[in-house]
Structures are given as structure tokens and as C-alpha cells.
PDB file of C-alpha atoms in Angstrom:
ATOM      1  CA  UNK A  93      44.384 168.481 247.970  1.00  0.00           C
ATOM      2  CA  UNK A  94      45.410 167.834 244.394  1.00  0.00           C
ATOM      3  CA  UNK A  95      44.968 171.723 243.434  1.00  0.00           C
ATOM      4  CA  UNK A  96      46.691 173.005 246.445  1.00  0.00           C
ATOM      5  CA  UNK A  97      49.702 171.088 245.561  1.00  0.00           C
ATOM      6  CA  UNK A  98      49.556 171.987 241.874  1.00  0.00           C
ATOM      7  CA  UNK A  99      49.274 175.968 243.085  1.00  0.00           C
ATOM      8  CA  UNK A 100      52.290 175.163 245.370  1.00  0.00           C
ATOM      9  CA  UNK A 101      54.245 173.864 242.550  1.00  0.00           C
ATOM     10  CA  UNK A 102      53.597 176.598 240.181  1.00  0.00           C
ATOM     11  CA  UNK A 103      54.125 179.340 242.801  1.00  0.00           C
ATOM     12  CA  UNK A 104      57.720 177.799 243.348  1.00  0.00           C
ATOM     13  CA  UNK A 105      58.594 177.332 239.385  1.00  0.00           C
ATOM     14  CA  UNK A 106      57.062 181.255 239.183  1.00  0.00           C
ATOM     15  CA  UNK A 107      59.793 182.280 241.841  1.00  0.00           C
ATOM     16  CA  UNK A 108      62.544 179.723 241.591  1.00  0.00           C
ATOM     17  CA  UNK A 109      62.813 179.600 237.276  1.00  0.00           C
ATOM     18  CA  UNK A 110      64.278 183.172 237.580  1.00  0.00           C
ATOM     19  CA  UNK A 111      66.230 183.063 240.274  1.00  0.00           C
ATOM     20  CA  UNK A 112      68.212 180.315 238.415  1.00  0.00           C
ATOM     21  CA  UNK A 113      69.500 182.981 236.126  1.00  0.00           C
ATOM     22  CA  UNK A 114      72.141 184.051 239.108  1.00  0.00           C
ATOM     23  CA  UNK A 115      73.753 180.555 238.578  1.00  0.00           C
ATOM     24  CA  UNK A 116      74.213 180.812 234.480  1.00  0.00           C
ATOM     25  CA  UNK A 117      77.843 181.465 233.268  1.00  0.00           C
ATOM     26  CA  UNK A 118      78.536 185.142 232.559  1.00  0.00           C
ATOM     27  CA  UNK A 119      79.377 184.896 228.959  1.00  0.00           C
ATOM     28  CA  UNK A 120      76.741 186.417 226.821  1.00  0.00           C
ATOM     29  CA  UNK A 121      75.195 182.986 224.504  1.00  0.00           C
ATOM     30  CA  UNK A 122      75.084 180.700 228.010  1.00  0.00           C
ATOM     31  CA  UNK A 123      73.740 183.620 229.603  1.00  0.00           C
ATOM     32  CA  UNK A 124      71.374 184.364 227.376  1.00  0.00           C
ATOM     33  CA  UNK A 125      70.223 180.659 226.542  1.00  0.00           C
ATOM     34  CA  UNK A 126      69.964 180.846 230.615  1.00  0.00           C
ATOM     35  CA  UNK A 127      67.343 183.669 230.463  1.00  0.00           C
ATOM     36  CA  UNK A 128      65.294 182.422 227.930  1.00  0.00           C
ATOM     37  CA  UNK A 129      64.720 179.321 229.854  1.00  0.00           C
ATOM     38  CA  UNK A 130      64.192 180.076 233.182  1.00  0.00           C
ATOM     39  CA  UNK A 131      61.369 182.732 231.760  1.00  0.00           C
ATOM     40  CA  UNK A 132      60.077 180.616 229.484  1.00  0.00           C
ATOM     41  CA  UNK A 133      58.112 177.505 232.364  1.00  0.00           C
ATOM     42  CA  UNK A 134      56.447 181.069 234.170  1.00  0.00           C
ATOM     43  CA  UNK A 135      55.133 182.057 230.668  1.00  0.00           C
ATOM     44  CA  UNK A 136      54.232 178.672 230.045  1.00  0.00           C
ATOM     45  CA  UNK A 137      51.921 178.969 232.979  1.00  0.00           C
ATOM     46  CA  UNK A 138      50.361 181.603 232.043  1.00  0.00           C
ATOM     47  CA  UNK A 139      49.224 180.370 228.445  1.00  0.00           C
ATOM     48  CA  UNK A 140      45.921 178.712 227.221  1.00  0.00           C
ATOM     49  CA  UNK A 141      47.007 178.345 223.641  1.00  0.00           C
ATOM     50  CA  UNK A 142      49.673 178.455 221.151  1.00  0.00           C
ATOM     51  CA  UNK A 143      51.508 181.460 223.061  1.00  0.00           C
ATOM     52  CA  UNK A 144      53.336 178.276 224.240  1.00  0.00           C
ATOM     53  CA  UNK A 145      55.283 177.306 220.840  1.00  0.00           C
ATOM     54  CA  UNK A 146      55.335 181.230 220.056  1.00  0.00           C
ATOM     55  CA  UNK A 147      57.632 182.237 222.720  1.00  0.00           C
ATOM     56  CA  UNK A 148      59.810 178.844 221.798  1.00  0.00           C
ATOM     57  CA  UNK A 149      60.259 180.268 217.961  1.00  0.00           C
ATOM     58  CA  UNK A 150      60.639 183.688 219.124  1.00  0.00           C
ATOM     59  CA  UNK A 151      63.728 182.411 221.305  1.00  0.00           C
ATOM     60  CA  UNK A 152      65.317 180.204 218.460  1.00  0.00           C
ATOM     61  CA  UNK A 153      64.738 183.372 216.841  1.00  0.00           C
ATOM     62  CA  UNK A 154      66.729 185.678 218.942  1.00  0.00           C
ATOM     63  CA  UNK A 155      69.331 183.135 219.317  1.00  0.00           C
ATOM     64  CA  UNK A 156      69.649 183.055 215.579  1.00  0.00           C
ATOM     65  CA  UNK A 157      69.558 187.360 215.706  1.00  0.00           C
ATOM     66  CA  UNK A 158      72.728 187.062 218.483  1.00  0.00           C
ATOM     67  CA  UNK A 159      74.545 185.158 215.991  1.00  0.00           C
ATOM     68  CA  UNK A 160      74.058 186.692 213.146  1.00  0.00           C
ATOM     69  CA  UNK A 161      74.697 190.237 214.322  1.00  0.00           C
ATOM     70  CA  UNK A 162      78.600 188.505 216.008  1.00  0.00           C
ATOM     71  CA  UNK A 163      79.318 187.185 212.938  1.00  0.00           C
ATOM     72  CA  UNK A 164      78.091 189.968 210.727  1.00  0.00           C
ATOM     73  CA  UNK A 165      78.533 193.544 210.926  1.00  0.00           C
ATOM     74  CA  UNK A 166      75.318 195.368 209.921  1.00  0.00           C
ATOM     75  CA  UNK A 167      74.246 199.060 209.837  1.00  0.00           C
ATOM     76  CA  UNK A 168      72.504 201.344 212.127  1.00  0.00           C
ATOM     77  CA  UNK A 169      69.145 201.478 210.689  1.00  0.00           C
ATOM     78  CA  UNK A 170      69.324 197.432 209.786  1.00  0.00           C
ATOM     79  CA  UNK A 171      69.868 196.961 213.735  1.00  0.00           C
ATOM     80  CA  UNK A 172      67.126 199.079 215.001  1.00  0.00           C
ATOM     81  CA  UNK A 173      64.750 197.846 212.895  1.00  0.00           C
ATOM     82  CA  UNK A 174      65.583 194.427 213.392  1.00  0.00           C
ATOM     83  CA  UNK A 175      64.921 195.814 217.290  1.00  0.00           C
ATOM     84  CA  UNK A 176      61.583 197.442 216.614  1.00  0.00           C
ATOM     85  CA  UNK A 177      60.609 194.139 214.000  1.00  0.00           C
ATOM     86  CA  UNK A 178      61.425 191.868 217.291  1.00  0.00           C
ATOM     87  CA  UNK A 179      59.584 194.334 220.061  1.00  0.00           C
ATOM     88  CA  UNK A 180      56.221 194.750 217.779  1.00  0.00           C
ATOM     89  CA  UNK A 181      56.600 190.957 217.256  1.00  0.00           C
ATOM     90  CA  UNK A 182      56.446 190.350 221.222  1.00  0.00           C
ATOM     91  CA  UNK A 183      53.654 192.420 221.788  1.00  0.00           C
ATOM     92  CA  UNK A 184      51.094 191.563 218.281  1.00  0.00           C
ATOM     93  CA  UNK A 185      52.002 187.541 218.682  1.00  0.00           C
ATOM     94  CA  UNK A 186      50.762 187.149 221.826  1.00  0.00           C
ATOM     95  CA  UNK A 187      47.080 187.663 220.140  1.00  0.00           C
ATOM     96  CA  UNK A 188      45.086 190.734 220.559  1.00  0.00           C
ATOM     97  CA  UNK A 189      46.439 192.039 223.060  1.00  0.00           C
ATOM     98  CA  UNK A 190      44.765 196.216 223.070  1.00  0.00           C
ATOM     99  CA  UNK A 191      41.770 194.380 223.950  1.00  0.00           C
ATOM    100  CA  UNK A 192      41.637 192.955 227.353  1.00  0.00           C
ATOM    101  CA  UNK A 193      38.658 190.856 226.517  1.00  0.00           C
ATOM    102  CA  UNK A 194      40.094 188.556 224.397  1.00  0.00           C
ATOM    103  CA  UNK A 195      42.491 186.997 227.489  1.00  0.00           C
ATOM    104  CA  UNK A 196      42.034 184.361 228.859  1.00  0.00           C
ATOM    105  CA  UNK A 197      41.509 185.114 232.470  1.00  0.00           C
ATOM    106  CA  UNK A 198      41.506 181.335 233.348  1.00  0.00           C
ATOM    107  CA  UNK A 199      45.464 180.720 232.960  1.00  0.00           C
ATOM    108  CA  UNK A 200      45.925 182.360 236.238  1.00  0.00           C
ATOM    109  CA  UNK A 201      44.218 178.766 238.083  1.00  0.00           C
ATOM    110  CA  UNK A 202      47.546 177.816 238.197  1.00  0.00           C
ATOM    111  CA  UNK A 203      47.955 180.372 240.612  1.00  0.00           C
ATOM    112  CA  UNK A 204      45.176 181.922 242.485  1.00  0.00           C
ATOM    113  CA  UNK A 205      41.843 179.826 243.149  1.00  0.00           C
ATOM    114  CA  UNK A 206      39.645 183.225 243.782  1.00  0.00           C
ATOM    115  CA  UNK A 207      38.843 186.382 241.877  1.00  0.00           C
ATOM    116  CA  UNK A 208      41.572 188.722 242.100  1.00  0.00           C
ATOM    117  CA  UNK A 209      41.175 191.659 239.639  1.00  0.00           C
ATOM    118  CA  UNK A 210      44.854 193.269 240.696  1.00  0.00           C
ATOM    119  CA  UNK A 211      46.189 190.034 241.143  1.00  0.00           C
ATOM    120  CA  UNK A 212      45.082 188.393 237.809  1.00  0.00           C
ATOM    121  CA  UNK A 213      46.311 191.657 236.048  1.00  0.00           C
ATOM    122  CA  UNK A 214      49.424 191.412 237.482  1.00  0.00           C
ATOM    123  CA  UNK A 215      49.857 188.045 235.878  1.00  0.00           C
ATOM    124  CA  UNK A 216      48.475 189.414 232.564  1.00  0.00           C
ATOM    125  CA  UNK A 217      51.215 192.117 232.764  1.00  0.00           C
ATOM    126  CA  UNK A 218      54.226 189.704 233.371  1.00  0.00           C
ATOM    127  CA  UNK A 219      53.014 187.491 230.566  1.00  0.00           C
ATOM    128  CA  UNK A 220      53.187 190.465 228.077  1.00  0.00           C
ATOM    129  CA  UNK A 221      56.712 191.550 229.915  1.00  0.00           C
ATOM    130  CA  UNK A 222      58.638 187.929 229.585  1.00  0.00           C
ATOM    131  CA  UNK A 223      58.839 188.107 225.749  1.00  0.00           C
ATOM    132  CA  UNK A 224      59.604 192.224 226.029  1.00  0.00           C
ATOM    133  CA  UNK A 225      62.571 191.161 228.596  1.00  0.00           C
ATOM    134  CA  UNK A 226      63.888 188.684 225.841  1.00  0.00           C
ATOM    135  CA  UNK A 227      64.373 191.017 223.720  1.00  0.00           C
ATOM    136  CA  UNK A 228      65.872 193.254 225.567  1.00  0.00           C
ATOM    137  CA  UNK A 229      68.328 190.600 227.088  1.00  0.00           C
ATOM    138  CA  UNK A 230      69.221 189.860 223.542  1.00  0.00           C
ATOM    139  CA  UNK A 231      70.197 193.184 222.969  1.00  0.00           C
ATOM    140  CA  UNK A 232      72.234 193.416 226.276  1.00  0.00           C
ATOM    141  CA  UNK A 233      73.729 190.513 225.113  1.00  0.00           C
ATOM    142  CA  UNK A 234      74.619 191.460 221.125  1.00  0.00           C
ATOM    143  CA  UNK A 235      76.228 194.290 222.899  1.00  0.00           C
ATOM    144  CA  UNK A 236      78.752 192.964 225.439  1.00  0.00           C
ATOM    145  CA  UNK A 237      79.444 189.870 223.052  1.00  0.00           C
ATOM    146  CA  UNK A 238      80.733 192.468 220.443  1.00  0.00           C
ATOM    147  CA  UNK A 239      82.252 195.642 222.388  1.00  0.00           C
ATOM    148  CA  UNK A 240      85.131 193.543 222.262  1.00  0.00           C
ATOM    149  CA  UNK A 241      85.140 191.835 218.556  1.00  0.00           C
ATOM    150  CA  UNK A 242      87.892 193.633 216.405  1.00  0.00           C
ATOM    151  CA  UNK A 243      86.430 191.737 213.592  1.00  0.00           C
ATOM    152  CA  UNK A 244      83.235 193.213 213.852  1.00  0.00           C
ATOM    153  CA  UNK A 245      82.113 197.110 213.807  1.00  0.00           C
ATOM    154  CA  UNK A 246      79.317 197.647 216.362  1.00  0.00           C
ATOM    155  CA  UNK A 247      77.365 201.117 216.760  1.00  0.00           C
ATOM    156  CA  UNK A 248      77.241 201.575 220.389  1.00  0.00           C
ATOM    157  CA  UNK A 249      73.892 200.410 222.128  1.00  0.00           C
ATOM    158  CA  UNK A 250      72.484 204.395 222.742  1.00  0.00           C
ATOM    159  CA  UNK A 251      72.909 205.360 219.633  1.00  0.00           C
ATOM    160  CA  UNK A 252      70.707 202.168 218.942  1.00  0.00           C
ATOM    161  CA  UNK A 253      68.593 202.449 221.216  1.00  0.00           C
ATOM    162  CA  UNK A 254      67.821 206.567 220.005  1.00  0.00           C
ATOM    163  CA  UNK A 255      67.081 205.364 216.639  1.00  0.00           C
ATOM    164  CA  UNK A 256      64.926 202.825 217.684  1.00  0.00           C
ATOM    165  CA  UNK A 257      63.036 205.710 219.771  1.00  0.00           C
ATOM    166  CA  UNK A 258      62.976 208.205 217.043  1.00  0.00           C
ATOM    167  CA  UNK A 259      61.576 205.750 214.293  1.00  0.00           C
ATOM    168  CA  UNK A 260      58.624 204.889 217.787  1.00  0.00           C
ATOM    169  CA  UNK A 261      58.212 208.390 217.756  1.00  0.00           C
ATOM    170  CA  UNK A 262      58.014 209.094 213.542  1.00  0.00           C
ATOM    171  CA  UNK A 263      55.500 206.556 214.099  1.00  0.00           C
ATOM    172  CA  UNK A 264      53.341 207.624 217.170  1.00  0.00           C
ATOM    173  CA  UNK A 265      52.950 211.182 215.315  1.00  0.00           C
ATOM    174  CA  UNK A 266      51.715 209.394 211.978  1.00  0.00           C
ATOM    175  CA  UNK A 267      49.185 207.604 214.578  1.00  0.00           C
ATOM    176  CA  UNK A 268      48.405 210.530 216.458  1.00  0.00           C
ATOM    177  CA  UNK A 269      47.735 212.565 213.425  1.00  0.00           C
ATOM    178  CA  UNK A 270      44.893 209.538 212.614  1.00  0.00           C
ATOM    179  CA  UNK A 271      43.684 209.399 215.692  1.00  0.00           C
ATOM    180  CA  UNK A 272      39.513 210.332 214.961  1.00  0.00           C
ATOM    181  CA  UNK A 273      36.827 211.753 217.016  1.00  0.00           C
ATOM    182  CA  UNK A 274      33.751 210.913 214.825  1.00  0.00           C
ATOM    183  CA  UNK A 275      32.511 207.376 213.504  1.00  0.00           C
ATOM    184  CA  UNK A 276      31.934 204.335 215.481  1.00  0.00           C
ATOM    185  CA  UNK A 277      33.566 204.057 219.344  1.00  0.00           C
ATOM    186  CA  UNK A 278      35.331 200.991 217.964  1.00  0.00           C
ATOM    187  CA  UNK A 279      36.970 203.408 214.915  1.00  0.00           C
ATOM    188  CA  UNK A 280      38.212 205.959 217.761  1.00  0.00           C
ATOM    189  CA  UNK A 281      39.084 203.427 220.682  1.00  0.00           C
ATOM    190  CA  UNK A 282      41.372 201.516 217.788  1.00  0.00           C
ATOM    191  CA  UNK A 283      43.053 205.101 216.577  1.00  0.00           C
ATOM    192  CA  UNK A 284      43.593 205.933 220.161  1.00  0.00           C
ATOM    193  CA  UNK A 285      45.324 202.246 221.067  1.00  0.00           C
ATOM    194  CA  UNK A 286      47.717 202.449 218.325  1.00  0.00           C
ATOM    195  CA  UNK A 287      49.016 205.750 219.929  1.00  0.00           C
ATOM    196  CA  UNK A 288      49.412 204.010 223.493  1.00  0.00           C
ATOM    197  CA  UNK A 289      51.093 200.900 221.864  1.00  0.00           C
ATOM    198  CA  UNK A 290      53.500 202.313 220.348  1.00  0.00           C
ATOM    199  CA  UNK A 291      54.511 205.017 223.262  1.00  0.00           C
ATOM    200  CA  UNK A 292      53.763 202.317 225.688  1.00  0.00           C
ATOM    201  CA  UNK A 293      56.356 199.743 223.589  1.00  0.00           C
ATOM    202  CA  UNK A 294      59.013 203.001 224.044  1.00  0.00           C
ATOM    203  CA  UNK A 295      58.364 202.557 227.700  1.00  0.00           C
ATOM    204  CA  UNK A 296      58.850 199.592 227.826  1.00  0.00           C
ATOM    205  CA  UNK A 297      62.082 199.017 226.077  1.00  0.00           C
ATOM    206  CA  UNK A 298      63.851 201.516 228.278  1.00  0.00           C
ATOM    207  CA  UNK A 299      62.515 199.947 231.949  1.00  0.00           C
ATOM    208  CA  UNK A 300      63.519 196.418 230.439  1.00  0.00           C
ATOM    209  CA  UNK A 301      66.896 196.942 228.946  1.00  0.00           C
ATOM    210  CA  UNK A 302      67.827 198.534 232.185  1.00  0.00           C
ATOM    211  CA  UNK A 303      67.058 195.343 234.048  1.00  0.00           C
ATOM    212  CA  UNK A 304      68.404 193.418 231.047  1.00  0.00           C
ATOM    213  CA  UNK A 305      72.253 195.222 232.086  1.00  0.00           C
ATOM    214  CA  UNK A 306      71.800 193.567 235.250  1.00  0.00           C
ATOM    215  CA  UNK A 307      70.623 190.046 233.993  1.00  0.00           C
ATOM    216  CA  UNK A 308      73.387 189.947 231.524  1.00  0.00           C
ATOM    217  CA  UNK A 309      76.529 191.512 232.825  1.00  0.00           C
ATOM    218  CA  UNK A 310      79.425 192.941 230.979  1.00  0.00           C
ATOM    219  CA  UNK A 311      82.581 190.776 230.317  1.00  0.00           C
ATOM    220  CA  UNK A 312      85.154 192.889 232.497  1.00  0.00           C
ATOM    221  CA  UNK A 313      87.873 190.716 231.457  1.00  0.00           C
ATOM    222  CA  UNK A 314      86.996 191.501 227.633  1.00  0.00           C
ATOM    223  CA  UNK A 315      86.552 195.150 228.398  1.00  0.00           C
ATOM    224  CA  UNK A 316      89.854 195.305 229.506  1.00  0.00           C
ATOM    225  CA  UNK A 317      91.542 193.520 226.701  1.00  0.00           C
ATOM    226  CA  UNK A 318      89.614 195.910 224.679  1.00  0.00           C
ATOM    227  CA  UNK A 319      91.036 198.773 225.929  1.00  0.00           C
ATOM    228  CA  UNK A 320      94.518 197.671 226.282  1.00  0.00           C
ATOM    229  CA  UNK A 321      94.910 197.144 222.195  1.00  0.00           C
TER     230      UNK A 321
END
């Protein structure tokens, strides 16, 4: 009885944490502080270890990134690396992630009481997402907080965004170049992961930044002023 009631619960924080980001305030910060927390009890759920306090510091983080890049204006290449720094961080500091062995399957108790391959690897998916969709959201968010700053010179968010995919794709040639066909199956599996990674990070940026324009909306009232002066 106990268990059923503590699946219940965490089925209903899993659908109604999210859903709370319809009631945030539209401005970017509140929005964004809004995100971070109604993602952050799901991912909770789905941790074992200290993937708890890392997606904490990688928040304060991003808040400290939205800040810094309103208050100061900073180049092209400093803000899509600063994008590329943040998306590799998502992925590598949730542990070992390329090899599926080293999750923890058990998290997902919290949610499902029976083996469920597709089930448990759609929870493994979202886990690696919610940090991903931070990022993104931060982004979305540097974006529309600025388009309308006169005090502060920001390169539009494609042209961002292209840099960040040609330094993904400088890199996924160097790795595809070193990907090997002789030695151990460990040597080639690892060459070959570092290729998906980093074409599978590209992917992933895209998808999420799309749903991140939805999430965090633009400021029609500061678009307007914009134009007007």
C-alpha cells in the first residue's frame, strides 16, 4: 500500500512539476528560474547519487551565465563556446553516460514496479534531456532578455547557434578521422561513441531549443519598443 502511494505521488510530481511552467511570469529570469524548478523534482527522481546537487550547481550556474551575458556584451566565439562548454557539461556530469551499464536502472522504482526495457529507457532518456533543456531555455532566455537592451550588443541567436554547429562539426571530423578498426573492441567502441556524442549533442540542441521558444516566450511588448526606436 505504502509503494503504490509513493508511485502515485511521483507519477503526479513527473506530470504536474512541468505543467507549472504555464503559470510562471513571462519575463525571461522568473521564467527561467520557473523552468529550472519545475524540471529539477522529475530529475530528482530519477537520481541514485550526486546527479542530485549536480543539476542544482549547473542551474546556479546558468543563472549566473543569464546575467552575465545582460550585463556584459561578449563576442561570438566567447558565446558559443560558453554554449558548447555548458551542453558537453550536461551530458559528461551526469557520469558515464556512452555506457549504458554504468546506470542505475533502479531509480526508475519510483515509477514502475516491473521490468520495462522501453519504459525504463524512456526514463533514462528524459534524465539525460532535463539538463540539455536547461540549457537550451537559458539560451532562449539570454536571447529575448537582450533583443531589446540598447546597452548591450547581442549577435542574433542563428548565427549562434551555426557557430556552435560548425565548431560540433570541426570536432566530429577530428573524431571521425580517429575513429580505429584494429586493437581492442573497447579502443574502437570508445572512437566510435565520441563520433555519436558529439553529432548526437548537435541533435539535440536543435530539437530542444525549439521547444525551449515555446517554454520561454518572446517579450512582444519589448519587441515592439525595440522596433519603434
Amino acid at each position: 500500500m505504502g509503494y503504490g502511494v509513493q508511485v502515485m505521488v511521483s507519477w503526479l510530481i513527473l506530470v504536474v512539476s512541468p505543467l507549472s511552467i504555464l503559470l510562471s511570469p513571462s519575463e525571461p529570469k522568473p521564467r527561467l528560474l520557473c523552468i529550472g524548478f519545475a524540471l529539477t523534482p522529475p530529475f530528482i527522481l530519477l537520481c541514485a547519487s550526486y546527479e542530485v546537487f549536480f543539476v542544482l550547481v549547473l542551474l546556479i550556474h546558468l543563472v549566473f551565465w543569464f546575467d552575465l551575458e545582460c550585463f556584459q556584451s561578449n563576442t561570438l566565439i566567447h558565446q558559443s563556446f560558453l554554449i558548447l562548454v555548458y551542453l558537453f557539461l550536461s551530458f559528461f556530469g551526469l557520469g558515464n553516460i556512452a555506457s549504458v551499464n554504468s546506470y542505475d536502472w533502479s531509480v526508475v522504482r519510483f515509477f514502475i514496479s516491473v521490468f520495462s526495457p522501453f519504459t525504463m529507457l524512456s526514463f533514462f532518456l528524459l534524465k539525460i534531456f532535463i539538463p540539455f533543456l536547461l540549457v537550451s531555455c537559458t539560451v532562449r532566455a539570454i536571447h529575448v532578455a537582450c533583443s531589446g537592451e540598447t546597452h548591450s550588443i547581442q549577435a542574433p541567436t542563428e548565427t549562434v547557434l551555426l557557430l556552435v554547429l560548425v565548431m560540433c562539426d570541426v570536432m566530429g571530423l577530428v573524431f571521425l578521422f580517429l575513429v580505429r578498426n584494429t586493437g581492442s573492441w573497447k579502443d574502437i567502441g570508445l572512437s566510435i561513441s565520441h563520433v555519436v556524442i558529439v553529432n548526437c549533442i548537435t541533435l539535440a540542441l536543435m530539437c530542444l531549443y525549439s521547444v525551449a521558444s515555446y517554454l520561454v516566450p518572446a517579450d512582444e511588448r519589448r519587441n515592439k519598443g525595440s522596433f519603434a526606436t
